[in-house]
Coordinates of N, CA and C in Angstrom, one line a residue:
Chain A
G41 N 0.8 -1.2 0.0 CA 0.0 0.0 0.0 C 0.9 1.3 0.0
A42 N 0.2 2.4 -0.1 CA 0.9 3.7 -0.1 C 1.6 3.9 1.2
V43 N 2.8 4.4 1.1 CA 3.6 4.6 2.3 C 4.2 6.0 2.3
V44 N 4.1 6.7 3.3 CA 4.7 8.0 3.5 C 5.6 8.0 4.7
S45 N 6.8 8.4 4.5 CA 7.9 8.3 5.5 C 8.2 9.7 6.0
Q46 N 8.3 9.9 7.2 CA 8.6 11.2 7.8 C 9.8 11.1 8.8
H47 N 10.7 12.0 8.7 CA 11.9 12.0 9.5 C 12.4 13.4 9.9
P48 N 12.8 13.6 11.1 CA 12.9 12.6 12.3 C 11.6 12.5 13.0
S49 N 11.5 11.5 13.8 CA 10.3 11.3 14.6 C 10.2 12.2 15.8
R50 N 11.3 12.6 16.3 CA 11.3 13.4 17.5 C 12.5 14.3 17.5
V51 N 12.3 15.6 17.8 CA 13.4 16.6 17.9 C 13.2 17.4 19.2
I52 N 14.3 17.5 19.9 CA 14.4 18.3 21.1 C 15.5 19.2 20.9
C53 N 15.3 20.5 20.9 CA 16.4 21.5 20.7 C 16.1 22.8 21.4
K54 N 17.2 23.6 21.4 CA 17.1 24.9 22.1 C 16.4 25.9 21.3
S55 N 15.8 26.9 22.0 CA 15.2 28.0 21.3 C 16.1 28.7 20.4
G56 N 15.6 29.1 19.2 CA 16.5 29.8 18.2 C 17.0 28.8 17.1
T57 N 16.9 27.6 17.4 CA 17.4 26.6 16.4 C 16.4 26.4 15.3
S58 N 17.0 26.2 14.1 CA 16.1 25.8 12.9 C 16.1 24.3 12.8
V59 N 14.9 23.8 12.5 CA 14.7 22.4 12.4 C 14.1 22.0 11.1
K60 N 14.7 21.0 10.4 CA 14.2 20.5 9.1 C 13.5 19.2 9.3
I61 N 12.3 19.0 8.7 CA 11.6 17.8 8.8 C 11.4 17.3 7.3
E62 N 11.6 16.0 7.1 CA 11.5 15.5 5.7 C 10.3 14.6 5.6
C63 N 9.6 14.7 4.5 CA 8.5 13.8 4.2 C 8.7 13.2 2.8
R64 N 8.7 11.9 2.8 CA 8.9 11.2 1.5 C 7.8 10.2 1.2
S65 N 7.4 10.2 -0.1 CA 6.5 9.2 -0.6 C 7.4 8.1 -1.1
L66 N 7.2 6.9 -0.5 CA 8.1 5.8 -0.8 C 7.8 5.0 -2.0
D67 N 6.6 4.8 -2.4 CA 6.2 4.0 -3.5 C 5.3 4.6 -4.5
F68 N 5.3 6.0 -4.5 CA 4.5 6.7 -5.4 C 5.0 8.1 -5.6
Q69 N 4.7 8.8 -6.6 CA 5.1 10.1 -6.8 C 4.0 11.1 -6.4
A70 N 4.4 12.1 -5.7 CA 3.4 13.1 -5.1 C 3.7 14.5 -5.6
T71 N 2.9 15.0 -6.5 CA 3.1 16.4 -6.9 C 2.7 17.4 -5.8
T72 N 1.8 16.9 -4.9 CA 1.3 17.7 -3.8 C 1.5 16.9 -2.5
M73 N 2.0 17.6 -1.5 CA 2.0 17.0 -0.2 C 1.4 18.1 0.8
F74 N 1.0 17.7 1.9 CA 0.4 18.6 2.9 C 1.1 18.5 4.2
W75 N 1.2 19.6 4.9 CA 1.8 19.7 6.2 C 0.7 20.1 7.2
Y76 N 0.7 19.4 8.3 CA -0.3 19.6 9.3 C 0.4 19.8 10.6
R77 N -0.3 20.5 11.5 CA 0.2 20.7 12.9 C -0.9 20.3 13.9
Q78 N -0.5 19.6 14.9 CA -1.5 19.1 15.9 C -1.0 19.4 17.3
F79 N -1.8 20.1 18.1 CA -1.5 20.3 19.5 C -2.2 19.3 20.3
P80 N -1.8 19.0 21.5 CA -2.3 17.9 22.3 C -3.9 18.0 22.4
K81 N -4.5 16.9 22.3 CA -6.0 16.8 22.4 C -6.7 17.7 21.4
Q82 N -6.1 18.1 20.3 CA -6.8 18.9 19.3 C -6.7 18.2 18.0
S83 N -7.4 18.8 17.0 CA -7.5 18.2 15.7 C -6.2 18.6 14.9
L84 N -6.2 18.0 13.7 CA -5.1 18.4 12.8 C -5.4 19.7 12.0
M85 N -4.5 20.6 12.0 CA -4.7 21.9 11.3 C -3.8 22.0 10.1
L86 N -4.3 22.2 9.0 CA -3.5 22.3 7.8 C -2.7 23.5 7.8
M87 N -1.4 23.4 7.6 CA -0.5 24.6 7.6 C -0.3 25.1 6.2
A88 N 0.0 24.1 5.3 CA 0.4 24.5 3.9 C 0.3 23.3 3.0
T89 N 0.2 23.7 1.7 CA 0.2 22.7 0.7 C 1.5 22.8 -0.1
S90 N 2.3 21.7 -0.1 CA 3.6 21.7 -0.8 C 3.4 21.3 -2.2
N91 N 3.9 22.1 -3.1 CA 3.7 21.8 -4.6 C 5.1 21.6 -5.2
E92 N 5.2 20.5 -5.9 CA 6.5 20.1 -6.5 C 6.8 21.1 -7.6
G93 N 8.0 21.7 -7.5 CA 8.4 22.6 -8.5 C 7.9 24.0 -8.4
S94 N 7.1 24.3 -7.4 CA 6.6 25.7 -7.3 C 6.4 26.0 -5.8
K95 N 6.0 27.3 -5.5 CA 5.9 27.7 -4.2 C 4.8 27.0 -3.4
A96 N 5.0 26.9 -2.1 CA 4.0 26.3 -1.3 C 2.8 27.3 -1.1
T97 N 1.7 26.7 -0.8 CA 0.5 27.5 -0.6 C 0.2 27.4 0.9
Y98 N 0.2 28.6 1.6 CA 0.1 28.6 3.1 C -1.4 28.9 3.5
E99 N -1.8 28.3 4.5 CA -3.1 28.6 5.1 C -3.1 30.0 5.8
Q100 N -4.2 30.6 6.0 CA -4.3 31.8 6.6 C -3.7 31.7 8.0
G101 N -2.9 32.7 8.4 CA -2.3 32.7 9.7 C -1.0 32.0 9.9
V102 N -0.6 31.3 8.9 CA 0.7 30.5 8.9 C 1.8 31.4 8.3
E103 N 2.8 31.6 9.1 CA 3.9 32.5 8.5 C 4.8 31.7 7.6
K104 N 4.8 32.2 6.4 CA 5.6 31.4 5.4 C 7.1 31.6 5.6
D105 N 7.5 32.7 6.2 CA 8.9 32.9 6.5 C 9.4 32.1 7.7
K106 N 8.4 31.7 8.5 CA 8.7 30.9 9.7 C 8.7 29.4 9.4
F107 N 7.9 29.0 8.5 CA 7.7 27.6 8.1 C 8.1 27.5 6.6
L108 N 9.3 27.2 6.3 CA 9.8 27.2 5.0 C 9.5 25.8 4.4
I109 N 8.9 25.7 3.2 CA 8.6 24.5 2.6 C 9.3 24.4 1.3
N110 N 10.0 23.2 1.0 CA 10.6 23.0 -0.2 C 10.2 21.6 -0.8
H111 N 9.7 21.6 -2.0 CA 9.2 20.4 -2.6 C 10.0 20.2 -3.9
A112 N 11.3 19.7 -3.7 CA 12.2 19.7 -4.8 C 12.1 18.6 -5.8
S113 N 11.4 17.5 -5.3 CA 11.3 16.3 -6.2 C 9.9 15.8 -6.0
L114 N 9.5 14.8 -6.8 CA 8.2 14.2 -6.7 C 8.0 13.3 -5.6
T115 N 9.1 13.1 -4.8 CA 9.0 12.2 -3.7 C 9.4 12.8 -2.3
L116 N 9.8 14.1 -2.4 CA 10.3 14.7 -1.1 C 9.8 16.1 -0.9
S117 N 9.3 16.3 0.2 CA 9.0 17.7 0.7 C 9.6 17.9 2.0
T118 N 10.2 19.1 2.3 CA 10.8 19.4 3.6 C 10.1 20.6 4.2
L119 N 9.9 20.6 5.5 CA 9.4 21.7 6.3 C 10.5 22.1 7.2
T120 N 10.9 23.4 7.1 CA 11.9 23.9 8.0 C 11.3 24.9 9.0
V121 N 11.4 24.6 10.2 CA 10.9 25.6 11.2 C 12.0 26.5 11.6
T122 N 12.0 27.7 11.2 CA 13.2 28.6 11.4 C 13.1 29.3 12.7
S123 N 14.3 29.4 13.4 CA 14.4 30.1 14.6 C 13.2 29.7 15.6
A124 N 13.2 28.4 15.8 CA 12.1 27.8 16.6 C 12.0 28.4 18.0
H125 N 10.8 28.6 18.5 CA 10.6 29.0 19.9 C 9.7 28.0 20.6
P126 N 9.6 28.1 21.9 CA 8.8 27.1 22.6 C 7.3 27.0 22.1
E127 N 6.8 28.1 21.7 CA 5.4 28.0 21.1 C 5.3 27.2 19.8
D128 N 6.4 26.9 19.2 CA 6.4 26.1 18.0 C 6.4 24.6 18.3
S129 N 6.5 24.3 19.6 CA 6.5 22.9 20.0 C 5.1 22.3 19.6
S130 N 5.2 21.2 18.9 CA 3.9 20.6 18.4 C 4.2 19.3 17.7
F131 N 3.2 18.7 17.3 CA 3.3 17.5 16.5 C 3.1 17.9 15.0
Y132 N 4.1 17.7 14.2 CA 4.0 18.1 12.8 C 3.9 16.8 11.9
I133 N 2.9 16.8 11.0 CA 2.6 15.6 10.3 C 2.4 15.9 8.8
C134 N 3.0 15.1 7.9 CA 2.8 15.4 6.5 C 1.9 14.3 5.9
S135 N 1.4 14.6 4.8 CA 0.5 13.6 4.1 C 0.7 13.8 2.6
A136 N 0.3 12.7 1.9 CA 0.3 12.7 0.5 C -0.7 11.7 0.0
S137 N -1.1 11.9 -1.2 CA -2.2 11.0 -1.8 C -1.6 10.5 -3.1
P138 N -1.6 9.1 -3.2 CA -1.0 8.5 -4.4 C -1.9 8.7 -5.7
G139 N -3.2 8.9 -5.5 CA -4.1 8.9 -6.6 C -4.8 10.2 -7.0
G140 N -4.3 11.3 -6.4 CA -5.0 12.5 -6.8 C -6.0 13.0 -5.8
H141 N -6.7 14.1 -6.1 CA -7.6 14.7 -5.2 C -8.8 13.8 -4.7
N142 N -9.2 12.9 -5.6 CA -10.3 12.1 -5.2 C -9.9 10.8 -4.5
Q143 N -8.8 10.7 -4.0 CA -8.3 9.6 -3.2 C -7.9 10.1 -1.8
P144 N -7.9 9.1 -0.8 CA -7.6 9.6 0.5 C -6.1 9.9 0.7
Q145 N -5.8 10.6 1.7 CA -4.5 10.9 2.0 C -3.9 9.9 3.0
H146 N -2.6 9.7 2.9 CA -1.9 8.8 3.8 C -0.8 9.7 4.5
F147 N -0.7 9.4 5.8 CA 0.1 10.2 6.7 C 1.5 9.6 7.0
G148 N 2.5 10.5 7.2 CA 3.7 10.0 7.8 C 3.5 9.8 9.3
D149 N 4.5 9.3 9.9 CA 4.4 9.0 11.3 C 4.5 10.2 12.2
G150 N 4.7 11.4 11.7 CA 4.8 12.6 12.4 C 6.1 12.9 13.1
T151 N 6.3 14.1 13.4 CA 7.5 14.6 14.1 C 7.1 15.4 15.3
R152 N 7.5 14.9 16.5 CA 7.2 15.6 17.7 C 8.3 16.6 18.0
L153 N 8.0 17.9 17.9 CA 9.1 18.9 18.1 C 8.9 19.6 19.4
S154 N 10.0 19.5 20.2 CA 10.0 20.2 21.5 C 11.1 21.2 21.6
I155 N 10.7 22.4 21.8 CA 11.7 23.5 21.9 C 11.9 23.9 23.3
L156 N 13.1 23.9 23.8 CA 13.3 24.2 25.2 C 13.6 25.7 25.4
Chain B
G203 N -15.6 27.9 3.0 CA -14.8 27.2 3.9 C -15.5 25.8 4.2
Q204 N -14.9 25.1 5.1 CA -15.4 23.8 5.4 C -15.4 23.6 6.9
S205 N -16.4 22.9 7.4 CA -16.5 22.6 8.8 C -17.2 21.2 8.9
L206 N -16.7 20.5 10.0 CA -17.2 19.2 10.2 C -17.7 19.1 11.7
E207 N -18.7 18.3 11.9 CA -19.1 18.0 13.3 C -19.1 16.5 13.6
Q208 N -18.6 16.1 14.7 CA -18.6 14.8 15.1 C -18.7 14.8 16.6
P209 N -19.2 13.7 17.3 CA -19.3 13.7 18.7 C -17.9 13.7 19.3
S210 N -17.8 14.4 20.5 CA -16.5 14.5 21.1 C -16.1 13.2 21.8
E211 N -17.0 12.4 22.4 CA -16.7 11.2 23.1 C -17.8 10.2 22.9
V212 N -17.3 8.9 22.8 CA -18.2 7.8 22.8 C -17.6 6.7 23.7
T213 N -18.4 6.0 24.4 CA -18.0 4.9 25.2 C -18.8 3.6 24.9
A214 N -18.1 2.5 24.8 CA -18.8 1.3 24.5 C -18.1 0.1 25.2
V215 N -18.7 -1.1 25.2 CA -18.0 -2.2 25.8 C -17.5 -3.1 24.7
E216 N -16.6 -4.0 25.1 CA -16.0 -5.0 24.2 C -17.1 -5.8 23.5
G217 N -16.9 -6.0 22.2 CA -17.8 -6.8 21.5 C -19.0 -6.1 20.9
A218 N -19.2 -4.9 21.4 CA -20.3 -4.1 20.9 C -20.1 -3.4 19.5
I219 N -21.1 -2.7 19.0 CA -21.0 -2.0 17.8 C -21.2 -0.5 18.1
V220 N -20.3 0.3 17.5 CA -20.4 1.7 17.7 C -20.5 2.4 16.3
Q221 N -21.3 3.5 16.3 CA -21.4 4.3 15.1 C -21.0 5.7 15.4
I222 N -20.0 6.3 14.7 CA -19.6 7.7 14.9 C -20.0 8.5 13.7
N223 N -20.9 9.5 14.0 CA -21.4 10.3 12.9 C -20.6 11.5 12.6
C224 N -20.7 11.9 11.4 CA -20.0 13.1 10.9 C -20.9 13.9 9.9
T225 N -21.1 15.1 10.2 CA -21.8 16.0 9.3 C -20.9 17.1 8.9
Y226 N -21.0 17.5 7.6 CA -20.1 18.5 7.1 C -20.7 19.6 6.3
Q227 N -20.0 20.7 6.2 CA -20.4 21.8 5.3 C -19.1 22.1 4.5
T228 N -19.2 22.1 3.2 CA -18.0 22.2 2.4 C -18.3 23.0 1.1
S229 N -17.3 23.7 0.7 CA -17.4 24.5 -0.6 C -16.9 23.7 -1.8
G230 N -16.4 22.5 -1.5 CA -16.0 21.6 -2.6 C -15.8 20.2 -1.9
F231 N -16.2 19.2 -2.7 CA -16.1 17.9 -2.0 C -15.7 16.8 -3.0
Y232 N -14.6 16.1 -2.6 CA -14.1 14.9 -3.3 C -14.4 13.7 -2.6
G233 N -14.4 13.7 -1.2 CA -14.7 12.5 -0.5 C -14.5 12.7 1.0
L234 N -15.0 11.7 1.7 CA -15.0 11.7 3.2 C -14.1 10.6 3.6
S235 N -13.1 10.9 4.5 CA -12.2 9.9 5.0 C -12.3 9.7 6.5
W236 N -11.9 8.6 7.0 CA -11.9 8.3 8.4 C -10.5 7.9 8.8
Y237 N -10.0 8.4 9.9 CA -8.7 8.1 10.4 C -8.8 7.8 11.9
Q238 N -7.9 6.9 12.3 CA -7.7 6.5 13.7 C -6.4 7.0 14.2
Q239 N -6.4 7.5 15.4 CA -5.2 8.0 16.0 C -5.1 7.6 17.5
H240 N -4.1 6.8 17.8 CA -3.8 6.5 19.2 C -2.9 7.6 19.8
D241 N -3.0 7.7 21.1 CA -2.2 8.7 21.8 C -0.7 8.6 21.4
G242 N -0.2 9.8 21.0 CA 1.2 9.8 20.7 C 1.6 9.4 19.3
G243 N 0.6 8.9 18.5 CA 0.8 8.4 17.2 C 0.3 9.3 16.1
A244 N 0.6 9.0 14.9 CA 0.0 9.7 13.7 C -1.3 9.1 13.3
P245 N -2.1 9.8 12.6 CA -3.4 9.3 12.1 C -3.1 8.1 11.1
T246 N -4.0 7.1 11.2 CA -3.9 6.0 10.4 C -5.2 5.9 9.5
F247 N -5.0 5.8 8.2 CA -6.2 5.8 7.3 C -7.0 4.5 7.6
L248 N -8.3 4.7 7.7 CA -9.3 3.6 7.9 C -10.1 3.3 6.7
S249 N -10.8 4.4 6.2 CA -11.8 4.2 5.2 C -12.0 5.5 4.4
Y250 N -12.5 5.3 3.2 CA -12.8 6.5 2.4 C -14.0 6.2 1.6
N251 N -14.9 7.3 1.5 CA -16.1 7.3 0.6 C -16.0 8.4 -0.4
G252 N -15.9 8.1 -1.6 CA -16.0 9.1 -2.6 C -17.4 9.2 -3.2
L253 N -18.1 8.1 -3.1 CA -19.5 8.1 -3.6 C -20.4 7.6 -2.5
D254 N -21.7 7.9 -2.7 CA -22.7 7.5 -1.7 C -22.7 5.9 -1.5
G255 N -22.9 5.6 -0.3 CA -23.1 4.2 0.0 C -22.1 3.7 1.1
L256 N -22.0 2.4 1.2 CA -21.3 1.8 2.3 C -20.0 1.2 1.8
E257 N -18.9 1.4 2.5 CA -17.7 0.8 2.2 C -17.3 -0.1 3.4
E258 N -17.0 -1.3 3.2 CA -16.7 -2.2 4.3 C -15.2 -2.7 4.2
T259 N -14.5 -2.6 5.4 CA -13.2 -3.1 5.4 C -13.0 -3.8 6.8
G260 N -13.2 -5.1 6.7 CA -13.1 -5.9 7.9 C -14.1 -5.5 9.0
R261 N -13.7 -5.2 10.2 CA -14.6 -4.8 11.2 C -15.1 -3.3 11.1
F262 N -14.5 -2.6 10.2 CA -14.9 -1.2 10.0 C -15.6 -1.0 8.8
S263 N -16.7 -0.2 8.8 CA -17.4 0.2 7.6 C -17.6 1.7 7.7
S264 N -17.8 2.3 6.5 CA -18.1 3.8 6.5 C -19.2 4.0 5.5
F265 N -20.0 5.0 5.8 CA -21.1 5.3 4.9 C -21.1 6.8 4.6
L266 N -21.6 7.1 3.4 CA -21.7 8.5 3.0 C -23.0 8.7 2.3
S267 N -23.6 9.9 2.6 CA -24.7 10.4 1.9 C -24.4 11.8 1.5
R268 N -24.0 12.1 0.2 CA -23.6 13.4 -0.2 C -24.8 14.4 -0.2
S269 N -26.0 13.9 -0.4 CA -27.2 14.8 -0.4 C -27.5 15.3 1.0
D270 N -27.1 14.5 2.0 CA -27.3 14.9 3.4 C -26.1 15.5 4.0
S271 N -25.0 15.5 3.3 CA -23.7 16.0 3.8 C -23.4 15.2 5.1
Y272 N -23.5 13.9 5.1 CA -23.5 13.1 6.3 C -22.7 11.8 6.0
G273 N -22.0 11.4 7.0 CA -21.4 10.1 6.9 C -21.2 9.5 8.3
Y274 N -20.9 8.2 8.3 CA -20.6 7.6 9.6 C -19.5 6.5 9.5
L275 N -18.9 6.3 10.6 CA -18.0 5.1 10.7 C -18.6 4.1 11.7
L276 N -18.6 2.9 11.2 CA -19.2 1.8 12.1 C -18.1 0.9 12.5
L277 N -18.0 0.7 13.8 CA -17.0 -0.3 14.3 C -17.7 -1.4 14.9
Q278 N -17.4 -2.6 14.4 CA -18.1 -3.8 15.0 C -17.1 -4.6 15.8
E279 N -17.7 -5.5 16.6 CA -16.9 -6.4 17.5 C -15.8 -5.7 18.1
L280 N -16.1 -4.6 18.8 CA -15.2 -3.7 19.4 C -14.1 -4.5 20.3
Q281 N -12.9 -4.0 20.2 CA -11.8 -4.6 21.0 C -11.2 -3.5 21.8
M282 N -10.5 -3.8 22.8 CA -9.9 -2.8 23.7 C -8.9 -1.9 22.9
K283 N -8.2 -2.5 21.9 CA -7.3 -1.8 21.1 C -7.9 -0.7 20.2
D284 N -9.2 -0.8 20.1 CA -9.9 0.2 19.3 C -10.1 1.5 20.1
S285 N -9.8 1.6 21.3 CA -9.8 2.8 22.1 C -8.8 3.8 21.5
A286 N -9.3 4.9 21.0 CA -8.5 5.8 20.2 C -9.3 7.0 19.8
S287 N -8.7 8.0 19.2 CA -9.5 9.1 18.6 C -9.7 8.8 17.1
Y288 N -10.9 9.2 16.7 CA -11.3 8.9 15.3 C -11.7 10.3 14.7
F289 N -11.1 10.5 13.5 CA -11.4 11.8 12.8 C -12.0 11.5 11.5
C290 N -13.1 12.3 11.2 CA -13.5 12.4 9.8 C -12.9 13.5 9.2
A291 N -12.7 13.4 7.9 CA -12.0 14.5 7.1 C -12.6 14.6 5.7
V292 N -12.9 15.8 5.3 CA -13.4 16.1 4.0 C -12.3 16.5 3.1
R293 N -12.2 15.8 1.9 CA -11.3 16.2 0.9 C -12.0 17.2 0.0
G294 N -11.4 18.4 -0.1 CA -12.1 19.5 -0.8 C -11.3 20.1 -1.9
R295 N -11.5 21.4 -2.1 CA -10.8 22.1 -3.2 C -9.3 22.0 -3.1
A296 N -8.7 21.9 -4.2 CA -7.2 21.8 -4.3 C -6.7 20.6 -3.5
G297 N -7.6 19.6 -3.3 CA -7.1 18.4 -2.6 C -6.9 18.5 -1.1
K298 N -7.2 19.7 -0.6 CA -7.0 19.9 0.9 C -8.0 19.1 1.7
S299 N -7.6 18.6 2.8 CA -8.5 17.9 3.8 C -8.7 18.8 5.0
T300 N -9.9 18.9 5.4 CA -10.3 19.5 6.6 C -10.8 18.5 7.6
F301 N -10.3 18.5 8.8 CA -10.5 17.5 9.8 C -11.6 17.9 10.8
G302 N -12.4 17.0 11.3 CA -13.3 17.2 12.4 C -12.4 17.3 13.7
D303 N -13.0 17.6 14.8 CA -12.3 17.8 16.0 C -12.0 16.4 16.7
G304 N -12.5 15.3 16.1 CA -12.2 14.0 16.6 C -13.2 13.5 17.6
T305 N -13.3 12.2 17.6 CA -14.2 11.5 18.6 C -13.3 10.6 19.4
T306 N -13.3 10.7 20.7 CA -12.5 9.8 21.6 C -13.4 8.6 21.9
L307 N -13.0 7.5 21.4 CA -13.7 6.2 21.7 C -13.0 5.5 22.9
T308 N -13.8 5.2 23.9 CA -13.3 4.4 25.0 C -14.0 3.1 25.0
V309 N -13.2 2.0 24.9 CA -13.8 0.7 25.0 C -13.6 0.1 26.3
K310 N -14.6 -0.4 27.0 CA -14.5 -0.9 28.3 C -14.7 -2.4 28.3
P311 N -14.1 -3.1 29.3 CA -14.2 -4.6 29.3 C -15.7 -5.0 29.6

């Protein structure tokens, strides 16, 4: 079945550090990937749509200079949290769909980011 | 925009059947998905309905009525390991998915 791989699974770092998270589609090509953020006991909130070969589309309220997205190939999207602060601590999850918009999304295992 | 409503909590006993409902309002609709999420884990895909009707996958089934903007997830022969959060999600414009707030299912012995 479709597999989405996300790395790293957990990051603990000091305030001011930039953190890069990778999302890979392992057995299919994904022109579009999605990045979500989830706080404890809350739902998944879409942050941005990562588009292969073009700029990401950010949801309202998400700072594009804070959350840099690069989708350089059909199987890899990266999210960089720049100059992270404690309020950026969260669970970040990527997703991709192997079959287009009318197919369900499959999620990576998520990255738990803790900023000290 | 899109919004979804689902119950916040459901409790049932082992072996029982549980139905989790989801109603939605959307400006574009490709399909309704259901995901399971255990504490500390990522969402796991359970079922998807792009067309009206019932989809069955083992102990889990999902139903969709597009005219009623309504769907449900049916879990049969409940097991303790089914205790988790369940999210419905609408796939809409530009392929984006909007998630409901989740239903916490507690299965008791």
